Short mmCIF file of C-alpha atoms in Angstrom, two decimals:
data_model
loop_
_atom_site.label_atom_id
_atom_site.label_comp_id
_atom_site.label_asym_id
_atom_site.label_seq_id
_atom_site.Cartn_x
_atom_site.Cartn_y
_atom_site.Cartn_z
CA MET A 178 -4.59 15.31 25.46
CA THR A 179 -5.92 14.26 22.05
CA LEU A 180 -9.27 13.55 20.41
CA ARG A 181 -10.66 10.03 20.63
CA ILE A 182 -10.65 8.51 17.15
CA ALA A 183 -12.90 5.53 16.42
CA GLU A 184 -11.52 2.56 14.48
CA ARG A 185 -13.15 2.29 11.07
CA CYS A 186 -11.68 -0.85 9.55
CA ARG A 187 -9.09 -3.61 9.49
CA VAL A 188 -6.39 -3.43 6.81
CA VAL A 189 -4.08 -5.91 5.13
CA VAL A 190 -1.39 -3.99 3.23
CA ASP A 191 0.26 -5.80 0.30
CA ASN A 192 3.12 -4.38 -1.77
CA ASP A 193 6.48 -5.10 -3.40
CA TRP A 194 8.34 -3.59 -0.44
CA ALA A 195 11.83 -4.09 -1.92
CA GLY A 196 10.98 -1.81 -4.86
CA ASP A 197 10.04 1.86 -4.99
CA PRO A 198 10.12 3.28 -1.41
CA ASP A 199 6.77 5.01 -1.87
CA GLY A 200 5.22 1.73 -0.74
CA LEU A 201 7.03 1.97 2.60
CA VAL A 202 5.94 5.62 2.92
CA ALA A 203 2.34 4.47 2.50
CA LEU A 204 2.84 1.63 4.98
CA ALA A 205 4.14 4.07 7.60
CA HIS A 206 1.04 6.20 7.04
CA HIS A 207 -1.26 3.21 7.58
CA LEU A 208 0.64 2.12 10.69
CA LEU A 209 0.49 5.60 12.23
CA SER A 210 -3.23 6.06 11.58
CA ARG A 211 -5.57 5.38 14.47
CA ALA A 212 -8.73 4.90 12.42
CA ASN A 213 -7.47 1.82 10.57
CA ARG A 214 -6.06 -1.24 12.33
CA VAL A 215 -3.31 -2.85 10.25
CA VAL A 216 -3.68 -6.57 10.92
CA ALA A 217 -1.22 -7.97 8.36
CA VAL A 218 1.50 -6.78 6.00
CA THR A 219 2.15 -9.03 3.01
CA GLY A 220 4.91 -8.76 0.43
CA SER A 221 5.12 -9.53 -3.28
CA ALA A 222 8.14 -9.81 -5.58
CA ASN A 223 9.60 -6.99 -7.64
CA SER A 224 8.97 -6.79 -11.37
CA PRO A 225 11.69 -8.52 -13.43
CA VAL A 226 12.35 -5.20 -15.21
CA PHE A 227 14.37 -4.29 -12.09
CA GLY A 228 16.41 -7.49 -12.13
CA PRO A 229 15.87 -11.11 -11.06
CA PRO A 230 12.83 -11.23 -8.74
CA ALA A 231 14.07 -14.26 -6.79
CA GLY A 232 14.35 -13.36 -3.13
CA THR A 233 12.74 -9.93 -3.46
CA ALA A 234 9.48 -10.87 -1.71
CA ALA A 235 11.43 -12.01 1.36
CA ALA A 236 13.74 -8.99 1.18
CA GLY A 237 10.73 -6.70 1.05
CA ALA A 238 9.13 -8.46 4.01
CA ARG A 239 12.29 -7.81 6.03
CA LEU A 240 12.06 -4.09 5.24
CA ALA A 241 8.38 -4.04 6.17
CA GLN A 242 9.15 -5.79 9.46
CA GLU A 243 11.88 -3.25 10.20
CA LEU A 244 9.38 -0.44 9.70
CA VAL A 245 6.72 -2.15 11.83
CA ASP A 246 9.28 -2.54 14.62
CA LEU A 247 10.39 1.09 14.31
CA VAL A 248 6.83 2.45 14.51
CA ASP A 249 6.12 0.08 17.42
CA GLY A 250 2.40 0.80 17.48
CA PRO A 251 -0.24 -0.65 19.81
CA HIS A 252 -1.17 -3.31 17.22
CA ARG A 253 1.73 -5.37 15.83
CA PRO A 254 0.61 -6.80 12.49
CA LEU A 255 1.82 -10.10 11.11
CA VAL A 256 4.40 -9.63 8.32
CA ALA A 257 4.44 -12.39 5.69
CA ALA A 258 6.32 -12.81 2.40
CA GLY A 259 4.66 -13.89 -0.81
CA CYS A 260 6.09 -15.85 -3.70
CA ASP A 261 8.71 -14.76 -6.26
CA VAL A 262 6.85 -15.90 -9.38
CA PRO A 263 3.70 -14.58 -11.10
CA VAL A 264 0.52 -16.59 -11.41
CA GLY A 265 1.15 -19.23 -14.06
CA GLY A 266 4.91 -19.09 -13.51
CA GLY A 267 5.12 -21.75 -10.81
CA ASP A 268 3.88 -22.44 -7.30
CA THR A 269 2.36 -19.24 -5.88
CA ALA A 270 1.39 -20.67 -2.49
CA SER A 271 2.80 -18.47 0.27
CA ALA A 272 2.52 -17.27 3.83
CA ALA A 273 1.20 -13.98 2.42
CA ALA A 274 -1.77 -15.64 0.71
CA ASP A 275 -2.45 -17.71 3.84
CA ALA A 276 -2.48 -14.51 5.93
CA VAL A 277 -5.05 -12.88 3.63
CA VAL A 278 -7.34 -15.90 3.86
CA ALA A 279 -7.00 -16.19 7.63
CA GLU A 280 -7.84 -12.54 8.23
CA ALA A 281 -10.77 -12.56 5.79
CA ARG A 282 -12.27 -15.56 7.54
CA ARG A 283 -11.83 -14.12 11.02
CA ASP A 284 -15.04 -12.84 12.59
CA ASP A 285 -14.71 -9.16 13.39
CA PRO A 286 -17.26 -6.33 13.30
CA LEU A 287 -14.81 -4.07 11.45
CA PRO A 288 -14.83 -4.37 7.64
CA LEU A 289 -11.65 -5.62 5.98
CA PHE A 290 -9.79 -3.69 3.26
CA LEU A 291 -7.04 -5.43 1.31
CA VAL A 292 -4.80 -2.59 0.11
CA CYS A 293 -2.57 -3.63 -2.77
CA ALA A 294 -0.17 -1.21 -4.46
CA GLY A 295 1.73 -3.81 -6.43
CA PRO A 296 0.91 -6.92 -8.48
CA LEU A 297 -2.11 -8.98 -7.46
CA THR A 298 -0.20 -12.27 -7.19
CA ASN A 299 -0.85 -12.81 -3.48
CA VAL A 300 -4.48 -11.75 -3.86
CA ALA A 301 -5.07 -14.15 -6.76
CA GLN A 302 -3.51 -17.03 -4.81
CA ALA A 303 -5.64 -16.26 -1.74
CA LEU A 304 -8.82 -16.27 -3.84
CA ARG A 305 -7.78 -19.51 -5.52
CA GLN A 306 -7.34 -21.13 -2.12
CA ALA A 307 -10.54 -19.71 -0.67
CA PRO A 308 -12.98 -18.27 -3.24
CA ASP A 309 -15.47 -17.53 -0.47
CA VAL A 310 -13.34 -14.72 1.00
CA ALA A 311 -13.94 -12.53 -2.07
CA ALA A 312 -17.27 -11.53 -0.51
CA ARG A 313 -15.65 -10.82 2.88
CA LEU A 314 -13.27 -8.01 1.91
CA THR A 315 -12.84 -4.96 -0.31
CA LEU A 316 -9.80 -4.72 -2.57
CA VAL A 317 -8.22 -1.26 -2.78
CA TRP A 318 -5.84 -1.40 -5.74
CA VAL A 319 -3.36 1.12 -7.11
CA ALA A 320 -3.11 0.14 -10.77
CA VAL A 321 -4.34 0.19 -14.39
CA LYS A 322 -5.00 3.03 -16.80
CA GLY A 323 -8.01 4.38 -18.59
CA ASP A 324 -6.47 2.91 -21.75
CA PRO A 325 -6.32 -0.85 -21.00
CA ASP A 326 -3.72 -1.41 -23.74
CA ALA A 327 -1.23 1.14 -22.37
CA PRO A 328 1.59 -0.11 -20.07
CA GLU A 329 1.06 0.06 -16.30
CA TYR A 330 3.58 -1.36 -13.82
CA ASN A 331 1.42 -3.05 -11.17
CA ARG A 332 -0.93 -4.81 -13.59
CA ASP A 333 1.84 -5.77 -16.03
CA THR A 334 4.03 -7.36 -13.33
CA ASP A 335 1.40 -10.14 -13.15
CA PRO A 336 -1.35 -9.60 -15.75
CA GLN A 337 -2.87 -13.06 -15.24
CA ALA A 338 -3.35 -12.37 -11.55
CA ALA A 339 -5.01 -9.03 -12.35
CA ALA A 340 -7.41 -10.68 -14.82
CA GLU A 341 -8.32 -13.41 -12.34
CA VAL A 342 -8.93 -11.07 -9.42
CA LEU A 343 -10.90 -8.42 -11.29
CA GLY A 344 -12.91 -11.17 -12.98
CA ARG A 345 -14.55 -12.09 -9.67
CA ALA A 346 -17.85 -10.23 -9.77
CA GLU A 347 -18.49 -10.74 -6.04
CA LEU A 348 -15.32 -8.82 -5.11
CA ALA A 349 -15.81 -5.15 -4.19
CA VAL A 350 -13.02 -2.93 -5.58
CA ARG A 351 -11.83 0.63 -4.99
CA GLN A 352 -9.31 1.53 -7.67
CA PHE A 353 -6.74 4.29 -8.11
CA PRO A 354 -5.67 4.21 -11.78
CA LEU A 355 -2.35 5.58 -13.04
CA GLU A 356 -3.85 8.89 -14.16
CA THR A 357 -5.02 9.44 -10.57
CA TYR A 358 -2.17 8.09 -8.46
CA ARG A 359 0.43 10.08 -10.44
CA ARG A 360 -1.16 13.25 -9.07
CA CYS A 361 0.08 12.29 -5.61
CA ALA A 362 3.73 13.37 -5.73
CA ALA A 363 6.40 15.29 -3.84
CA SER A 364 9.57 16.98 -4.95
CA VAL A 365 12.85 15.33 -4.03
CA ALA A 366 13.69 18.44 -2.01
CA GLU A 367 10.43 18.08 -0.05
CA LEU A 368 11.19 14.44 0.65
CA GLU A 369 14.69 15.23 1.91
CA HIS A 370 13.64 18.23 4.00
CA ASP A 371 10.12 17.39 5.17
CA LEU A 372 10.09 13.58 5.21
CA GLY A 373 13.73 13.11 6.20
CA GLY A 374 13.36 15.73 8.92
CA ALA A 375 10.19 14.25 10.45
CA GLY A 376 11.72 12.21 13.25
CA ARG A 377 13.26 8.75 13.28
CA VAL A 378 10.59 7.11 11.14
CA GLY A 379 10.81 9.88 8.54
CA ALA A 380 14.61 9.65 8.50
CA TRP A 381 14.40 5.87 8.02
CA LEU A 382 12.02 6.36 5.08
CA TRP A 383 14.26 8.98 3.47
CA GLN A 384 17.20 6.59 3.78
CA ARG A 385 15.27 4.05 1.72
CA PHE A 386 15.16 6.60 -1.12
CA THR A 387 18.88 7.39 -0.95
CA SER A 388 19.89 3.71 -0.76
CA LEU A 389 17.59 2.47 -3.56
CA PRO A 390 19.67 0.80 -6.32
CA LEU A 391 18.10 2.49 -9.34
CA PRO A 392 18.52 0.66 -12.67
CA ASP A 393 20.66 2.41 -15.31
CA PHE A 394 17.61 3.13 -17.48
CA VAL A 395 15.96 5.25 -14.76
CA GLU A 396 16.77 8.96 -15.03
CA LEU A 397 15.81 10.61 -11.76
CA GLY A 398 14.20 14.04 -11.93
CA GLU A 399 13.17 16.51 -9.22
CA VAL A 400 9.81 14.87 -8.48
CA TRP A 401 9.05 11.49 -6.92
CA PRO A 402 5.56 9.97 -7.16
CA LEU A 403 3.92 8.85 -3.92
CA GLY A 404 1.39 6.82 -5.83
CA ASP A 405 0.97 4.11 -3.20
CA SER A 406 -0.44 6.55 -0.63
CA PRO A 407 -3.99 7.27 -1.95
CA PRO A 408 -5.60 4.15 -0.36
CA VAL A 409 -5.09 5.79 3.06
CA LEU A 410 -7.97 8.07 2.05
CA VAL A 411 -10.25 5.01 1.94
CA THR A 412 -9.05 3.27 5.08
CA ALA A 413 -8.03 5.94 7.60
CA LEU A 414 -8.97 9.41 6.40
CA ASP A 415 -11.92 10.32 4.18
CA ASP A 416 -12.33 10.01 0.44
CA ALA A 417 -15.13 12.61 0.24
CA SER A 418 -12.70 15.30 -0.99
CA SER A 419 -11.61 13.03 -3.85
CA THR A 420 -13.73 12.33 -6.94
CA TRP A 421 -15.07 8.90 -7.83
CA THR A 422 -16.93 7.23 -10.66
CA GLY A 423 -18.50 3.83 -11.31
CA PRO A 424 -20.95 1.61 -9.42
CA ALA A 425 -20.79 1.14 -5.66
CA THR A 426 -19.02 -2.22 -5.95
CA ARG A 427 -16.39 -1.05 -8.48
CA ARG A 428 -15.52 2.57 -7.72
CA VAL A 429 -12.68 4.29 -9.57
CA CYS A 430 -11.00 7.43 -8.23
CA THR A 431 -10.55 10.14 -10.85
CA ASP A 432 -9.14 12.94 -8.67
CA VAL A 433 -7.23 12.39 -5.44
CA ASP A 434 -6.76 14.84 -2.55
CA GLY A 435 -2.96 14.81 -2.47
CA ARG A 436 -2.70 17.77 -0.10
CA LEU A 437 -4.64 15.95 2.61
CA LEU A 438 -2.51 12.83 2.19
CA VAL A 439 0.92 14.48 2.36
CA ALA A 440 0.04 16.97 5.11
CA ASP A 441 -1.50 14.24 7.27
CA LEU A 442 1.50 11.93 6.80
CA LEU A 443 4.05 14.58 7.83
CA ALA A 444 1.94 15.61 10.83
CA ARG A 445 1.64 11.99 11.99
CA LEU A 446 5.41 11.45 11.68
CA ARG A 447 6.15 14.56 13.75
CA LEU A 448 3.55 13.69 16.39
CA HIS A 449 4.88 10.16 16.62
CA GLU A 450 8.41 11.49 17.18
CA ARG A 451 7.16 13.89 19.85
CA ARG A 452 5.27 11.14 21.69
CA THR A 453 8.03 8.53 21.56
CA ALA A 454 11.17 10.66 21.99
CA GLY A 455 12.94 10.63 25.31
#
C-alpha cells in the first residue's frame, strides 16, 4: 500500500551521459519519481577537455538506454543521441533535437520541463528548427556562475549555444548556477556504501563511478559533486525549501535543499529494489 501521487509534469532530460556519472544518478532519480513523467532522454557530446568528443553522444545514449531498461518503469521514454559538435562547429541536426521539438509540440495538459545538465547544443538546435516551441516549455539548466567571465563547464562546452538559448526572451528558465549546484555533493564513501548498496540500480550507478576513465589532470578527492540532481526539486519534488531569486520567467536558485535530494534518491532506490526483487 502506498500513497497516490499525482503527475505534475512531463520531462525531457538532456545530458552528456558519457561524462561525469552524476548525470546518470540524476536520470535514475527522474525515472524513479512518480510525480514527473520522463518522456524523452537526449544525449549531448562530452567536452573536448576530456578527449575527442566524436562518438560520445552516441556512447552516452547507450548508457542512458541501459539505465532506462534497468529501471523498467511504467513509462519507457525515447532515448535519442545528439550531435558531436558544438553550434557553429558543423551540422548539429540530430535525433535529440527532433525529440525535443516533437514533445514540445505534442498536446498534453501536463507542462513540459526540458532539464539540461550539460551543454545547450541540442536545445539550441531544437529552437533553431522550431522557434515556436520556446513558448511551450521551461528550460531547467544546471550551469553558469554569478561571475559571467569565470569558467563553467556546461556553458563553456558550447558557449554559442548558451548565448542563443538564453537570448530567447520568450523562453522560461529555471537555473542552478555553479555556486548552487556545488552544494549538492556526497562523499566517495557515501556513494560506495549508500548508493552502491541501494539495490541493482544503485550498484549499476556506483559501477559507473568506478569505471570512469578520469583524465590524468583530475585529482580525485573524498567528495564527489552531484550537481546534476537539483532539477529534480523542480520537476518531481518541491523547490519551496530551496531559495530563489529573479523574475518569474528567469528564476535562479541560490540555495538548494541537498538533504531532500539525496535522502529521496536513496529511499527511491531501496523501494524500487524491494518492489522488483524476486
